[in-house]
């Protein structure tokens, strides 16, 4: 059974600590062939989680719990600007040396960066801290958007909800797209069970498709880049260099969906991202995602998510605002003194 060790450093945000258990536990409950052993490991300096509702955990695992773990996860923590506690960097380097994969999300990426393991690689952290991570560790290519970054065997993502995205990404690598889809549905998206075949689940993004040497990956990425176009089956088949019949067969084999089912779900998910990240009116989002009219967007959005676009936008932003506030309260005590001088230019940038 694969072992996942979650290293809880002092002041870890509570929701980042519980997220891995939600994701991996849900995947195992929903799929009999999926199994994980989840360990929560702490260091001698661990006193508990951060604000707004701090709590302590009682675990038998210290840093030795990382020694045989297949995956090590690093959530954020309050003292992320400080040098990691004694033994943390050595334990992470040892895990990497024996081939374990390591995932970090939120400010947890700072602890992984302090080991030097991310030098020359891409990585992500919480968006408010991306510039700081890049300044402290100039050898790391920091993704300012905070999307899940796969720099195998190191994986990273933004904070707040990034931990869930990272766990779903790892589940996809372990068990494929269908398991990740159902886990995502159960944990976060709360998509209603489809009422008919046209509403069957689809992969959340082309990047999560486990593609073979002759996969539909390029065609799927092309579809997702042209959602605002009136794509027909013949158009998709021509791009893939297949007959319509061959296209349907290949889509069913690789995604479990027909091309048009996949296209519809991709459009709904694109609408979700636009609702989450911007203030464009529903009319504009309907045009950009290929639904054409607000009524058409509302119909399909309601069918796939169980709620309307405007309600979804309000609920999502309320959730993110709450979690961001909690994360900010957790780290504000560790903010550097704004009146202080510049960093010592003689340091290597790994000290807070």
Coordinates of C-alpha atoms in Angstrom, one line a residue:
X1 CA 0.0 0.0 0.0
X2 CA 1.5 3.4 -1.0
X3 CA 2.5 5.5 2.0
X4 CA 1.8 9.2 2.0
X5 CA 3.5 11.2 4.7
X6 CA 2.2 14.7 5.4
X7 CA 4.8 16.7 7.2
X8 CA 3.0 19.2 9.5
X9 CA 5.3 22.1 10.5
X10 CA 4.3 24.4 13.2
X11 CA 1.4 26.8 12.4
X12 CA 0.2 24.8 9.4
X13 CA -3.2 26.1 8.2
X14 CA -5.9 23.7 9.4
X15 CA -7.5 23.3 6.0
X16 CA -4.2 22.5 4.3
X17 CA -3.5 19.8 6.9
X18 CA -6.9 18.1 6.4
X19 CA -7.1 18.4 2.6
X20 CA -4.9 15.4 1.9
X21 CA -7.0 13.2 4.1
X22 CA -10.1 14.3 2.3
X23 CA -8.8 13.6 -1.1
X24 CA -6.9 10.4 -0.6
X25 CA -9.5 9.0 1.8
X26 CA -12.3 9.8 -0.6
X27 CA -10.5 8.2 -3.5
X28 CA -10.0 5.0 -1.4
X29 CA -13.7 4.9 -0.2
X30 CA -15.1 5.4 -3.7
X31 CA -12.8 2.8 -5.5
X32 CA -12.1 -0.6 -4.0
X33 CA -8.8 -0.9 -5.9
X34 CA -7.4 2.4 -4.5
X35 CA -5.6 2.2 -1.2
X36 CA -3.3 4.7 0.6
X37 CA -1.7 4.8 4.1
X38 CA -1.7 8.4 5.2
X39 CA 0.7 9.4 7.9
X40 CA 0.8 12.8 9.7
X41 CA 4.3 13.5 10.8
X42 CA 5.5 16.3 13.0
X43 CA 8.8 17.8 14.2
X44 CA 9.8 18.4 17.8
X45 CA 8.9 22.1 17.4
X46 CA 5.3 21.4 16.4
X47 CA 2.8 23.1 18.7
X48 CA -0.3 23.1 16.6
X49 CA -2.1 24.5 13.6
X50 CA -2.5 28.2 13.0
X51 CA -5.5 30.6 13.1
X52 CA -8.4 31.0 13.0
X53 CA -9.2 27.9 15.0
X54 CA -5.9 26.4 16.1
X55 CA -5.8 22.8 17.2
X56 CA -3.1 20.2 18.0
X57 CA -2.7 16.7 16.6
X58 CA -1.4 13.6 18.4
X59 CA 0.5 11.4 16.0
X60 CA 3.1 8.6 16.6
X61 CA 5.1 9.8 13.6
X62 CA 8.0 12.2 13.7
X63 CA 10.5 12.8 10.8
X64 CA 11.2 9.0 10.8
X65 CA 7.8 8.6 9.2
X66 CA 9.2 10.0 6.0
X67 CA 11.9 7.3 5.8
X68 CA 9.8 4.8 3.8
X69 CA 7.1 7.0 2.4
X70 CA 6.3 6.8 -1.3
X71 CA 5.1 10.4 -1.3
X72 CA 5.9 13.3 1.1
X73 CA 3.6 16.3 1.2
X74 CA 4.5 19.7 2.6
X75 CA 1.6 22.0 3.5
X76 CA 2.2 25.7 4.3
X77 CA 3.3 26.8 7.8
X78 CA 3.7 30.0 9.8
X79 CA 7.5 30.2 9.8
X80 CA 8.0 29.5 6.2
X81 CA 10.5 32.4 5.9
X82 CA 12.8 30.7 8.5
X83 CA 15.3 28.0 7.9
X84 CA 13.6 24.6 8.3
X85 CA 13.9 23.0 11.6
X86 CA 16.8 20.7 12.3
X87 CA 16.5 17.5 10.3
X88 CA 13.7 18.6 8.0
X89 CA 16.0 19.4 5.0
X90 CA 18.0 16.2 5.5
X91 CA 14.8 14.1 5.7
X92 CA 13.5 15.7 2.4
X93 CA 16.8 15.2 0.6
X94 CA 16.9 11.6 1.8
X95 CA 13.4 11.0 0.5
X96 CA 14.3 12.4 -2.9
X97 CA 17.5 10.4 -3.1
X98 CA 15.6 7.1 -2.7
X99 CA 13.1 8.1 -5.3
X100 CA 10.1 9.3 -3.3
X101 CA 8.0 12.0 -4.9
X102 CA 7.6 15.2 -3.0
X103 CA 4.6 17.6 -3.2
X104 CA 4.4 21.1 -1.7
X105 CA 1.6 23.6 -1.7
X106 CA 1.1 27.1 -0.4
X107 CA 4.0 28.3 1.6
X108 CA 5.2 24.7 2.0
X109 CA 7.2 25.2 -1.2
X110 CA 9.6 27.5 0.8
X111 CA 10.7 24.5 2.9
X112 CA 11.3 22.4 -0.1
X113 CA 13.1 25.2 -1.9
X114 CA 15.4 25.6 1.1
X115 CA 16.8 22.1 0.4
X116 CA 18.1 23.1 -3.0
X117 CA 16.1 20.3 -4.6
X118 CA 14.0 22.7 -6.7
X119 CA 17.0 24.6 -8.2
X120 CA 16.7 24.5 -12.0
X121 CA 13.1 23.4 -11.8
X122 CA 9.7 25.0 -12.0
X123 CA 7.6 25.4 -8.9
X124 CA 4.5 27.2 -7.5
X125 CA 3.6 28.6 -4.1
X126 CA 0.8 30.8 -2.8
X127 CA 0.2 33.6 -5.3
X128 CA 1.0 36.4 -2.7
X129 CA 4.4 34.8 -2.1
X130 CA 5.4 33.9 -5.7
X131 CA 7.6 37.0 -6.1
X132 CA 9.3 36.5 -2.8
X133 CA 10.0 32.8 -3.5
X134 CA 11.6 33.9 -6.8
X135 CA 13.7 36.5 -5.1
X136 CA 14.9 34.2 -2.4
X137 CA 15.6 31.3 -4.8
X138 CA 16.6 32.8 -8.2
X139 CA 17.5 29.3 -9.5
X140 CA 13.8 28.3 -9.3
X141 CA 11.5 29.1 -12.2
X142 CA 8.4 30.2 -10.2
X143 CA 5.0 29.9 -11.8
X144 CA 3.2 33.2 -10.8
X145 CA -0.2 31.7 -11.4
X146 CA 0.2 28.9 -8.9
X147 CA -1.3 26.2 -11.1
X148 CA -0.2 22.7 -10.3
X149 CA 3.4 22.3 -11.5
X150 CA 4.7 18.9 -12.3
X151 CA 8.5 18.8 -12.2
X152 CA 8.7 15.1 -11.5
X153 CA 9.4 13.9 -8.8
X154 CA 8.6 17.3 -7.3
X155 CA 5.1 18.7 -7.5
X156 CA 3.8 22.0 -6.2
X157 CA 0.7 24.3 -6.3
X158 CA -0.7 27.5 -4.8
X159 CA -2.3 27.7 -1.4
X160 CA -5.9 27.9 -0.2
X161 CA -7.4 25.4 -2.6
X162 CA -4.1 24.4 -4.3
X163 CA -3.5 21.5 -1.9
X164 CA -6.7 19.8 -3.2
X165 CA -5.6 20.4 -6.8
X166 CA -2.2 18.9 -6.0
X167 CA -3.7 15.8 -4.3
X168 CA -6.1 15.3 -7.3
X169 CA -3.1 15.6 -9.6
X170 CA -1.2 12.8 -7.7
X171 CA -4.3 10.6 -7.7
X172 CA -4.5 11.0 -11.4
X173 CA -0.9 9.9 -11.8
X174 CA -1.6 6.9 -9.5
X175 CA -4.9 5.7 -10.7
X176 CA -5.9 7.6 -13.9
X177 CA -8.4 10.2 -14.8
X178 CA -11.7 8.5 -13.9
X179 CA -10.7 8.0 -10.2
X180 CA -9.5 11.7 -10.0
X181 CA -12.8 12.9 -11.6
X182 CA -15.0 11.1 -9.1
X183 CA -12.8 12.1 -6.2
X184 CA -13.0 15.8 -7.3
X185 CA -16.7 15.5 -7.6
X186 CA -17.1 14.1 -4.1
X187 CA -14.6 16.4 -2.4
X188 CA -15.0 19.8 -4.0
X189 CA -17.0 20.2 -7.1
X190 CA -20.1 18.5 -5.8
X191 CA -21.3 17.8 -9.3
X192 CA -24.7 16.1 -9.4
X193 CA -24.9 12.6 -10.8
X194 CA -25.7 12.8 -14.6
X195 CA -29.3 12.4 -15.6
X196 CA -28.4 11.0 -19.0
X197 CA -25.5 9.8 -21.1
X198 CA -24.7 13.3 -22.3
X199 CA -23.8 14.3 -18.8
X200 CA -21.2 11.6 -18.0
X201 CA -18.1 12.7 -16.3
X202 CA -15.1 14.0 -18.3
X203 CA -11.5 14.6 -17.4
X204 CA -11.0 18.0 -15.7
X205 CA -8.3 19.1 -18.2
X206 CA -6.2 17.7 -21.0
X207 CA -3.2 17.9 -18.8
X208 CA -4.7 15.2 -16.6
X209 CA -5.2 12.8 -19.5
X210 CA -2.8 9.9 -19.2
X211 CA -1.8 9.8 -22.9
X212 CA -0.2 7.0 -24.8
X213 CA 2.2 7.5 -27.7
X214 CA -0.7 8.0 -30.2
X215 CA -3.1 9.8 -27.9
X216 CA -5.7 12.4 -28.5
X217 CA -3.8 14.8 -26.3
X218 CA -3.0 17.3 -29.1
X219 CA -6.6 17.3 -30.4
X220 CA -8.0 17.7 -26.9
X221 CA -5.7 20.7 -26.2
X222 CA -6.8 22.1 -29.6
X223 CA -10.4 21.7 -28.6
X224 CA -9.9 23.4 -25.3
X225 CA -8.1 26.3 -27.0
X226 CA -11.0 26.8 -29.4
X227 CA -14.0 26.4 -27.2
X228 CA -15.5 29.7 -28.6
X229 CA -15.7 28.1 -32.0
X230 CA -18.7 26.0 -33.2
X231 CA -16.8 22.8 -33.3
X232 CA -18.5 19.9 -35.1
X233 CA -17.6 16.2 -35.1
X234 CA -16.1 16.6 -38.6
X235 CA -13.8 19.4 -37.4
X236 CA -12.5 17.4 -34.5
X237 CA -12.0 14.3 -36.6
X238 CA -10.1 16.3 -39.3
X239 CA -7.8 17.7 -36.6
X240 CA -7.2 14.2 -35.2
X241 CA -6.7 12.7 -38.7
X242 CA -9.4 10.2 -38.1
X243 CA -12.8 9.3 -39.4
X244 CA -15.8 10.3 -37.3
X245 CA -16.3 6.6 -36.3
X246 CA -12.6 6.2 -35.5
X247 CA -12.7 9.5 -33.4
X248 CA -15.6 8.3 -31.4
X249 CA -13.9 5.0 -30.7
X250 CA -10.7 6.6 -29.7
X251 CA -12.4 9.1 -27.4
X252 CA -14.3 6.4 -25.7
X253 CA -11.1 4.4 -25.2
X254 CA -9.1 7.3 -23.8
X255 CA -11.6 9.4 -21.9
X256 CA -14.7 7.2 -21.5
X257 CA -16.7 9.9 -23.4
X258 CA -17.8 10.8 -26.8
X259 CA -16.0 13.9 -28.3
X260 CA -19.1 16.1 -27.9
X261 CA -19.6 15.0 -24.3
X262 CA -16.0 15.9 -23.6
X263 CA -16.4 19.2 -25.4
X264 CA -19.5 20.1 -23.3
X265 CA -17.7 19.4 -20.0
X266 CA -14.7 21.3 -21.1
X267 CA -16.9 24.3 -21.8
X268 CA -18.6 24.1 -18.4
X269 CA -15.2 23.9 -16.7
X270 CA -13.9 26.9 -18.7
X271 CA -16.9 28.8 -17.6
X272 CA -16.2 27.8 -14.0
X273 CA -12.6 29.2 -14.2
X274 CA -13.8 32.5 -15.7
X275 CA -16.5 32.9 -13.0
X276 CA -13.9 32.2 -10.3
X277 CA -11.1 34.4 -11.6
X278 CA -12.7 37.5 -13.2
X279 CA -15.7 39.8 -13.3
X280 CA -16.8 39.3 -16.9
X281 CA -20.6 39.2 -17.2
X282 CA -22.3 35.9 -17.9
X283 CA -23.1 37.1 -21.5
X284 CA -19.4 37.4 -22.3
X285 CA -18.5 34.1 -20.6
X286 CA -21.2 32.4 -22.6
X287 CA -19.6 33.7 -25.8
X288 CA -16.0 32.8 -24.8
X289 CA -16.9 29.3 -23.8
X290 CA -18.9 28.4 -26.9
X291 CA -22.4 28.3 -25.3
X292 CA -23.5 31.3 -27.3
X293 CA -26.3 32.6 -25.1
X294 CA -26.6 33.1 -21.4
X295 CA -29.6 30.9 -21.4
X296 CA -27.7 28.0 -23.0
X297 CA -24.8 28.5 -20.5
X298 CA -27.2 28.5 -17.5
X299 CA -28.9 25.4 -18.7
X300 CA -25.7 23.3 -19.1
X301 CA -24.0 24.9 -16.0
X302 CA -27.0 24.0 -13.8
X303 CA -27.1 20.5 -15.2
X304 CA -23.5 19.8 -14.5
X305 CA -22.9 21.6 -11.3
X306 CA -26.3 21.8 -9.7
X307 CA -26.2 25.6 -9.4
X308 CA -26.4 28.7 -11.6
X309 CA -23.4 30.7 -12.8
X310 CA -24.0 33.7 -10.6
X311 CA -24.6 31.7 -7.5
X312 CA -21.5 29.6 -8.2
X313 CA -19.4 32.8 -8.6
X314 CA -20.7 34.2 -5.3
X315 CA -20.2 30.9 -3.4
X316 CA -16.8 30.3 -4.7
X317 CA -15.5 33.7 -3.9
X318 CA -17.0 33.5 -0.4
X319 CA -15.2 30.3 0.2
X320 CA -11.8 31.6 -1.1
X321 CA -12.2 34.8 0.9
X322 CA -12.7 32.8 4.1
X323 CA -9.8 30.5 3.5
X324 CA -7.5 33.4 2.4
X325 CA -8.4 35.3 5.5
X326 CA -7.5 32.3 7.6
X327 CA -4.2 31.8 5.8
X328 CA -3.4 35.5 6.2
X329 CA -4.1 35.4 9.9
X330 CA -1.9 32.3 10.2
X331 CA 1.1 34.0 8.5
X332 CA 0.8 37.7 9.4
X333 CA 2.9 37.3 12.5
X334 CA 5.8 36.0 10.3
X335 CA 5.7 39.0 8.0
X336 CA 9.1 40.8 7.7
X337 CA 9.4 44.2 9.3
X338 CA 8.5 46.7 6.5
X339 CA 10.9 49.2 8.1
X340 CA 13.8 46.8 8.0
X341 CA 16.7 47.0 5.6
X342 CA 17.3 44.9 2.5
X343 CA 18.4 41.3 2.7
X344 CA 22.1 40.7 3.2
X345 CA 23.4 40.4 -0.3
X346 CA 26.0 37.9 0.9
X347 CA 23.4 35.3 1.8
X348 CA 22.1 32.6 -0.5
X349 CA 18.5 33.7 -0.1
X350 CA 17.5 30.7 2.0
X351 CA 17.2 32.4 5.3
X352 CA 14.0 34.2 6.4

